[in-house]
Short mmCIF file of N, CA and C in Angstrom, two decimals:
data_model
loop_
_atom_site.label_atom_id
_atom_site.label_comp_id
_atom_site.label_asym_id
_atom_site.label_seq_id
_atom_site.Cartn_x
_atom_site.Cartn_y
_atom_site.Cartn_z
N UNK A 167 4.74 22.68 6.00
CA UNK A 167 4.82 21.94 4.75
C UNK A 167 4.58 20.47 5.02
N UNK A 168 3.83 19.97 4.10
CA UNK A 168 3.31 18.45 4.25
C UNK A 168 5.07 17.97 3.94
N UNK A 169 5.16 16.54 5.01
CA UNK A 169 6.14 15.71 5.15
C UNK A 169 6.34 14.58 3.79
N UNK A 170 4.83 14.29 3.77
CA UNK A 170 4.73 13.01 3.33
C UNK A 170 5.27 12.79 1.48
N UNK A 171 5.52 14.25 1.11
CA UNK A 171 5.71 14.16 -0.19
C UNK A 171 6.91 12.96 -0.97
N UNK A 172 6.25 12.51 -1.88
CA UNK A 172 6.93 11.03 -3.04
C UNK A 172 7.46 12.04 -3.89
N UNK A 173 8.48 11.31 -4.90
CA UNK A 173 8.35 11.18 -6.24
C UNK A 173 7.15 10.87 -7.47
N UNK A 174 6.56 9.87 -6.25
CA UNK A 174 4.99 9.55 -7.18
C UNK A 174 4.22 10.84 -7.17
N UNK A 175 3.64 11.68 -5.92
CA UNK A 175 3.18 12.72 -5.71
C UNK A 175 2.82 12.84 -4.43
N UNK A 176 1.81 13.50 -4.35
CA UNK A 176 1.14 13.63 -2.95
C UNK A 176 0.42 13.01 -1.82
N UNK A 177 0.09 13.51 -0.80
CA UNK A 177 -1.28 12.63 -0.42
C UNK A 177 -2.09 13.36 -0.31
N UNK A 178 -2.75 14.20 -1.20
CA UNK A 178 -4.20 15.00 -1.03
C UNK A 178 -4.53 16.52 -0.32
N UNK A 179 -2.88 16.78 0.50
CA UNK A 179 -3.35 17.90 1.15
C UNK A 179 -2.62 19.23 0.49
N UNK A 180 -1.96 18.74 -0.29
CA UNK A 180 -1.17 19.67 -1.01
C UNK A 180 -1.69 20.58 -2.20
N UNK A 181 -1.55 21.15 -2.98
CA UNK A 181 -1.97 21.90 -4.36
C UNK A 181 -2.36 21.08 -5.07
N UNK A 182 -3.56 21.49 -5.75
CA UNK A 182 -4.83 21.02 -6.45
C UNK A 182 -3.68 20.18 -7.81
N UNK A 183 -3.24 20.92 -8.30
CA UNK A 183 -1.89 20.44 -9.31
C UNK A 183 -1.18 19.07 -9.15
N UNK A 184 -0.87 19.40 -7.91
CA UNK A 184 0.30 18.43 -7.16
C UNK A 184 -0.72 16.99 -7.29
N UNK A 185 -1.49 17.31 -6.57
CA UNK A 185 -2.73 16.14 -6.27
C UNK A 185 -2.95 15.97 -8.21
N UNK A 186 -3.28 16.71 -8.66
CA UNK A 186 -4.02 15.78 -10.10
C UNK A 186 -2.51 15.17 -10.71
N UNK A 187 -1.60 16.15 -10.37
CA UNK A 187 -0.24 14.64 -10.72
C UNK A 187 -0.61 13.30 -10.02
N UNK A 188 -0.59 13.90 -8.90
CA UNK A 188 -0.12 12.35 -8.70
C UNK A 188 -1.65 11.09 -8.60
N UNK A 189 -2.85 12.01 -8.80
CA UNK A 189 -3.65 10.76 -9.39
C UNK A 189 -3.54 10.35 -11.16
N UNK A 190 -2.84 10.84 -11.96
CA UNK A 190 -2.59 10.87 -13.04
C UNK A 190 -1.41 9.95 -13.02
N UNK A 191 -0.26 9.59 -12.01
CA UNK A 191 0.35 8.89 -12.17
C UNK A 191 0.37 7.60 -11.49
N UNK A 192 -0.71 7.25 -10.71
CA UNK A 192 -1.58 6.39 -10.22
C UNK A 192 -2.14 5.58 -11.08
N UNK A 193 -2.93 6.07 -11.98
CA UNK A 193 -3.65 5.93 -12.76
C UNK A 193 -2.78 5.47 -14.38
N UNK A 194 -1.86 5.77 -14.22
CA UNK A 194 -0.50 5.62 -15.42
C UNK A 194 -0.04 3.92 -15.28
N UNK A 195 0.57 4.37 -13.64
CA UNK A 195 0.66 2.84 -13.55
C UNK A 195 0.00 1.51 -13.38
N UNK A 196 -1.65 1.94 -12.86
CA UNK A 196 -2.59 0.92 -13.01
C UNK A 196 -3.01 0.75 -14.51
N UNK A 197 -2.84 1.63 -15.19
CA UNK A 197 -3.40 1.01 -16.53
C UNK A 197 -1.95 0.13 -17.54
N UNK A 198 -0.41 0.28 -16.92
CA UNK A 198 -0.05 -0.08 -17.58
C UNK A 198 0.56 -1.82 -16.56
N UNK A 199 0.19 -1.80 -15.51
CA UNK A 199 -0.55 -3.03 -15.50
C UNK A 199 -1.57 -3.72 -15.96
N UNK A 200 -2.67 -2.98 -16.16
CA UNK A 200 -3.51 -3.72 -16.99
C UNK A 200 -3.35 -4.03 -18.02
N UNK A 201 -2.31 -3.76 -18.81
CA UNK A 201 -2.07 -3.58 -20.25
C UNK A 201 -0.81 -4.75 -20.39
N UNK A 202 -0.10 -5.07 -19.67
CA UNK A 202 0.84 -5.76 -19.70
C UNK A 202 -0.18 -7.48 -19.30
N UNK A 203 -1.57 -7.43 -18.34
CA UNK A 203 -2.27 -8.86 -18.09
C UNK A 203 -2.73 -8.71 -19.65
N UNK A 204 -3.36 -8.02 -20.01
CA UNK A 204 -3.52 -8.23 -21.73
C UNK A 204 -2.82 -8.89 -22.79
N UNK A 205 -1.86 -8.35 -22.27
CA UNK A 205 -0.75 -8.84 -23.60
C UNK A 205 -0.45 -10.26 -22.69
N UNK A 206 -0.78 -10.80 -21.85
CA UNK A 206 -0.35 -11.71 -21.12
C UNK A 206 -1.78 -13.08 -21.42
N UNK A 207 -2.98 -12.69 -21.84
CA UNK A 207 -4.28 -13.09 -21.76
C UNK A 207 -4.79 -13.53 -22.41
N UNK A 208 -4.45 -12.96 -24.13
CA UNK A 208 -4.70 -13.34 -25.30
C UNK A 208 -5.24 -14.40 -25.17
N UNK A 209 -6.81 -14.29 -25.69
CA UNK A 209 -7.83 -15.72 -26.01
C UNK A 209 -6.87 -16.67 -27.43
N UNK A 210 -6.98 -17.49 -27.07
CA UNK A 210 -7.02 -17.93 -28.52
C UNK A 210 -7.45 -17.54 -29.75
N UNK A 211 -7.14 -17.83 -30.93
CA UNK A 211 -7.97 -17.18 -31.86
C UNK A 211 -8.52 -18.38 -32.36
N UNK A 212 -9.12 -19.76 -31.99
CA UNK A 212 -9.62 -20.53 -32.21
C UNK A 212 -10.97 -21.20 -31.41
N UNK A 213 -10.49 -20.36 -30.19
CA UNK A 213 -11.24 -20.47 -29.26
C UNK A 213 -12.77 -19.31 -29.06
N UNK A 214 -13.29 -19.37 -28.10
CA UNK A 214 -14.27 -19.16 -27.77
C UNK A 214 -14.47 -17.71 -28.39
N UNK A 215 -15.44 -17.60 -29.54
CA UNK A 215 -15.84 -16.16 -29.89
C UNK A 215 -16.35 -15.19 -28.98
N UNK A 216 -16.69 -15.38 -27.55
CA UNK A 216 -17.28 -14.28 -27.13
C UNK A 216 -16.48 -13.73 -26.05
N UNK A 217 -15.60 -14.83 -25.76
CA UNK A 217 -14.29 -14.34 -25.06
C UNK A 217 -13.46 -13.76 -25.75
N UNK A 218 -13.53 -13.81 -27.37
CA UNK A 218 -12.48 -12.71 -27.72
C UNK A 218 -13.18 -11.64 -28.18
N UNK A 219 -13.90 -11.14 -28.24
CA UNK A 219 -14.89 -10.54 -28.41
C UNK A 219 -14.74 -9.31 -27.15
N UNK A 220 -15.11 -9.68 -26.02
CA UNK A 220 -14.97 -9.31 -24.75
C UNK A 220 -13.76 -8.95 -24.73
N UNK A 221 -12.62 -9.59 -25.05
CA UNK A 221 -10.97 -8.99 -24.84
C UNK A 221 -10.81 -7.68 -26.04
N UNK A 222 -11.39 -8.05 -27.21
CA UNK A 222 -11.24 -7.23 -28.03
C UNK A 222 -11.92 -5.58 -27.44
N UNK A 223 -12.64 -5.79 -26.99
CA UNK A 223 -14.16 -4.69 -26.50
C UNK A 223 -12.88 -4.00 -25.46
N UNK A 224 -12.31 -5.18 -24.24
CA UNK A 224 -11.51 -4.36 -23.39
C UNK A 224 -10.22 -3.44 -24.24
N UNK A 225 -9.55 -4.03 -24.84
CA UNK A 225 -8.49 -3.73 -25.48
C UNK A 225 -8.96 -1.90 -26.18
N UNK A 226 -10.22 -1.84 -27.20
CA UNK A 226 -10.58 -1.03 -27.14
C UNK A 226 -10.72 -0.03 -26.06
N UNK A 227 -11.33 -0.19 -25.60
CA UNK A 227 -11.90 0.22 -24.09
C UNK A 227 -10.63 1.19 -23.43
N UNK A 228 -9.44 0.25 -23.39
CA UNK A 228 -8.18 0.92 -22.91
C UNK A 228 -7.47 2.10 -23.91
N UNK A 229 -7.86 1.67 -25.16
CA UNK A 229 -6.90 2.35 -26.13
C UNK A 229 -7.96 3.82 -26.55
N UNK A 230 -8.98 3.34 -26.58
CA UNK A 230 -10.06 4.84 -27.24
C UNK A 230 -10.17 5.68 -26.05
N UNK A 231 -10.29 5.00 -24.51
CA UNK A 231 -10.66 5.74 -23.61
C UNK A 231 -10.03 6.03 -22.42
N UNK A 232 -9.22 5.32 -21.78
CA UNK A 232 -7.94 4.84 -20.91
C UNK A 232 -7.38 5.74 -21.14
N UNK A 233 -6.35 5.24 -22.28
CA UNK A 233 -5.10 5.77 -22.09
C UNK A 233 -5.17 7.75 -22.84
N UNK A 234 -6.41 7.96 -23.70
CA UNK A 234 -6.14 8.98 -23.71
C UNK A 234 -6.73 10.14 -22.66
N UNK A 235 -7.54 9.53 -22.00
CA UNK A 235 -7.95 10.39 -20.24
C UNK A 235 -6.58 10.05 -18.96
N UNK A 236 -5.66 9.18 -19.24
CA UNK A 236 -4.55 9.52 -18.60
C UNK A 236 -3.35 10.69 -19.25
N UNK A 237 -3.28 10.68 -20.54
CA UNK A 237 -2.83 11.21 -20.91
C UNK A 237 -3.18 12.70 -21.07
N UNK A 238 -4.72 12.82 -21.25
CA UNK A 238 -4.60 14.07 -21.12
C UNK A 238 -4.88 14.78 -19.49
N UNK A 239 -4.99 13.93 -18.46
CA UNK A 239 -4.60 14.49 -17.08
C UNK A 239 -3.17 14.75 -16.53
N UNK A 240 -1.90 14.12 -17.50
CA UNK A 240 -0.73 14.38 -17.39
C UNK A 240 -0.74 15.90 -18.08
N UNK A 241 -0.96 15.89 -19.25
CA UNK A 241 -0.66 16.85 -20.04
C UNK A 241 -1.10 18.51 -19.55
N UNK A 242 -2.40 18.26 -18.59
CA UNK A 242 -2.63 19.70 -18.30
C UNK A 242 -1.79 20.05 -16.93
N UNK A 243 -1.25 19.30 -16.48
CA UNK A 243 -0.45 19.49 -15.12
C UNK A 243 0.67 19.75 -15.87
N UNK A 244 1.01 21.85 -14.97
CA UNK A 244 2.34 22.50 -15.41
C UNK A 244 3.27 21.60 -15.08
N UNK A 245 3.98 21.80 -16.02
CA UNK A 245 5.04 21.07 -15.52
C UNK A 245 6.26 21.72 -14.84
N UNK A 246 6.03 23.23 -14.79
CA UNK A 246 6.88 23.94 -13.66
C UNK A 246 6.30 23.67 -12.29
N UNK A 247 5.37 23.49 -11.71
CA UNK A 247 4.43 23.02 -10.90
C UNK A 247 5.07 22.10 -10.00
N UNK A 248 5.89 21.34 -10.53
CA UNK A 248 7.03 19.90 -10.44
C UNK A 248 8.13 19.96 -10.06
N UNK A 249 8.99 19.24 -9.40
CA UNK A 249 10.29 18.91 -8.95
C UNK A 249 10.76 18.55 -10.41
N UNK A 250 12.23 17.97 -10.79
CA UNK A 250 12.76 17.66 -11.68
C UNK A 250 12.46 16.14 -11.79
N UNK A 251 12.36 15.65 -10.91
CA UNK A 251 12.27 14.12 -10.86
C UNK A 251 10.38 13.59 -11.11
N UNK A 252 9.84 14.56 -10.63
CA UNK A 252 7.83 14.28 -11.27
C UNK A 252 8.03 14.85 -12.72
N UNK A 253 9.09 15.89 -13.04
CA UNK A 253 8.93 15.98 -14.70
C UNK A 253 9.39 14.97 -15.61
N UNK A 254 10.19 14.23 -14.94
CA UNK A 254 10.60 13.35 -15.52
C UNK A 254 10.33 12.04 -15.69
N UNK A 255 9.32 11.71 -14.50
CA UNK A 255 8.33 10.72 -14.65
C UNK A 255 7.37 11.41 -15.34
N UNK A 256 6.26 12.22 -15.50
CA UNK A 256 5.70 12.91 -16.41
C UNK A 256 5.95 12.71 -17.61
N UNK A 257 7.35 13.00 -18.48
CA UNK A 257 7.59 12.98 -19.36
C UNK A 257 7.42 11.49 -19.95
N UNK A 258 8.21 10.62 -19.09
CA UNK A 258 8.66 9.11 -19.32
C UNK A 258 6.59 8.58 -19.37
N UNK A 259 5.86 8.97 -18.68
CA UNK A 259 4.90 8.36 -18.67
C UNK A 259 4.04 8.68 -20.32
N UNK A 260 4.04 9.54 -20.37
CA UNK A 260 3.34 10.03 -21.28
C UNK A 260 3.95 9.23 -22.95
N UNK A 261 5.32 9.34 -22.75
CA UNK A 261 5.98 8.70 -23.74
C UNK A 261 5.40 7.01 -23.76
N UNK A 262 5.33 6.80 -22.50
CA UNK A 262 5.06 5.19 -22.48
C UNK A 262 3.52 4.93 -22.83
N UNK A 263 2.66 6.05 -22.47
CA UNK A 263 1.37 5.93 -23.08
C UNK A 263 1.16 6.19 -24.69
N UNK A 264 2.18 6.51 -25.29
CA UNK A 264 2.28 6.19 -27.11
C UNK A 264 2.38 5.27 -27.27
N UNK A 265 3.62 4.87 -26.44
CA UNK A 265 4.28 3.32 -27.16
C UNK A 265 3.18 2.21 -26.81
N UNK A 266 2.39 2.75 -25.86
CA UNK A 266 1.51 1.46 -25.46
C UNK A 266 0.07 1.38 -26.02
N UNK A 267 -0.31 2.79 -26.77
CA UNK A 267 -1.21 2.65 -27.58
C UNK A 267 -0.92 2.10 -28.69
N UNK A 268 0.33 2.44 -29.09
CA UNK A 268 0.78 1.42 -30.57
C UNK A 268 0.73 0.04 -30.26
N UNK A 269 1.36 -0.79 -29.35
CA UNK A 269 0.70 -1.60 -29.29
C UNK A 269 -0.39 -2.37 -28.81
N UNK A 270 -1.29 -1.62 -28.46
CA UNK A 270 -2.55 -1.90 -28.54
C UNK A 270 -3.18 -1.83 -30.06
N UNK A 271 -2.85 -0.81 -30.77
CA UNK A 271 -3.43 -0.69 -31.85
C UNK A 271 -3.04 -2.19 -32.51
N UNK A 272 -1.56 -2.31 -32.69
CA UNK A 272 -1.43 -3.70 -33.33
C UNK A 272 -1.75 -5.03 -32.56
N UNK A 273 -1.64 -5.22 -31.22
CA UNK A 273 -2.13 -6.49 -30.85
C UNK A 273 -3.98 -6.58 -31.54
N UNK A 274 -4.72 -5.29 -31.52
CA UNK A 274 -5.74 -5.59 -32.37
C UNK A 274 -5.95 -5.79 -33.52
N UNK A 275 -5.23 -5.32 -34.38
CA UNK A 275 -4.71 -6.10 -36.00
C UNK A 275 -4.58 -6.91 -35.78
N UNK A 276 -4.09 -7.74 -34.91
CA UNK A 276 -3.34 -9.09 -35.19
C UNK A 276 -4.26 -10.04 -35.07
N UNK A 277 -5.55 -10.02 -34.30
CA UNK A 277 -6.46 -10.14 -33.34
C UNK A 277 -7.84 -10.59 -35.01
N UNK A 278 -8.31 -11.84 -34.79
CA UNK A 278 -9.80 -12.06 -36.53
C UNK A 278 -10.57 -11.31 -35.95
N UNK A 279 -11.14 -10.75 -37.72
CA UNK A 279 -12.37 -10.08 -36.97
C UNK A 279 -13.42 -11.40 -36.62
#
């Protein structure tokens, strides 16, 4: 039995499952770093149109295509497949990829056309 096993997941030599967890939760937490420099980045709204433009495009970018290809690489991984503690990051992640599309959806409302 591989040693090296996390809470995060694997390192690659384990079940095809195991492995798409844990690039799914890789991938969970790099996007919700990216999502937190966003909310951190905000152009002005007086400022330069093509820089918000470009933020707007990313913001999209994360919310139409991001977060629902992380979400649905969580979602097809059994979750009997899992220890109690990857279901429960599993769970917690997936929850946090709602709350973080909602606000994405509204930091773009908020955002001139």
């Amino acid at each position: 039995m591989d040693m090296s096993r996390t809470d995060q997941g694997f390192d690659g030599d384990d079940e095809p499952v195991l492995d798409q967890y844990a690039i799914a939760v890789e991938q969970y937490t790099e996007i919700k770093a990216h999502i937190f420099h966003l909310w951190n980045t905000v152009p002005p709204v007086d400022g330069d149109h093509q820089e918000l433009a470009r933020f707007r495009e990313e913001v999209l970018r994360v919310s139409n295509i991001v977060i629902p290809t992380i979400r649905g690489e969580l979602q097809v991984v059994d979750p009997l497949s899992l220890t109690k503690i990857q279901q429960n990051i599993r769970t917690a992640a997936l929850h946090d990829l709602e709350v973080m599309s909602e606000q994405l959806y509204n930091l773009l409302r908020s955002l001139p056309k």
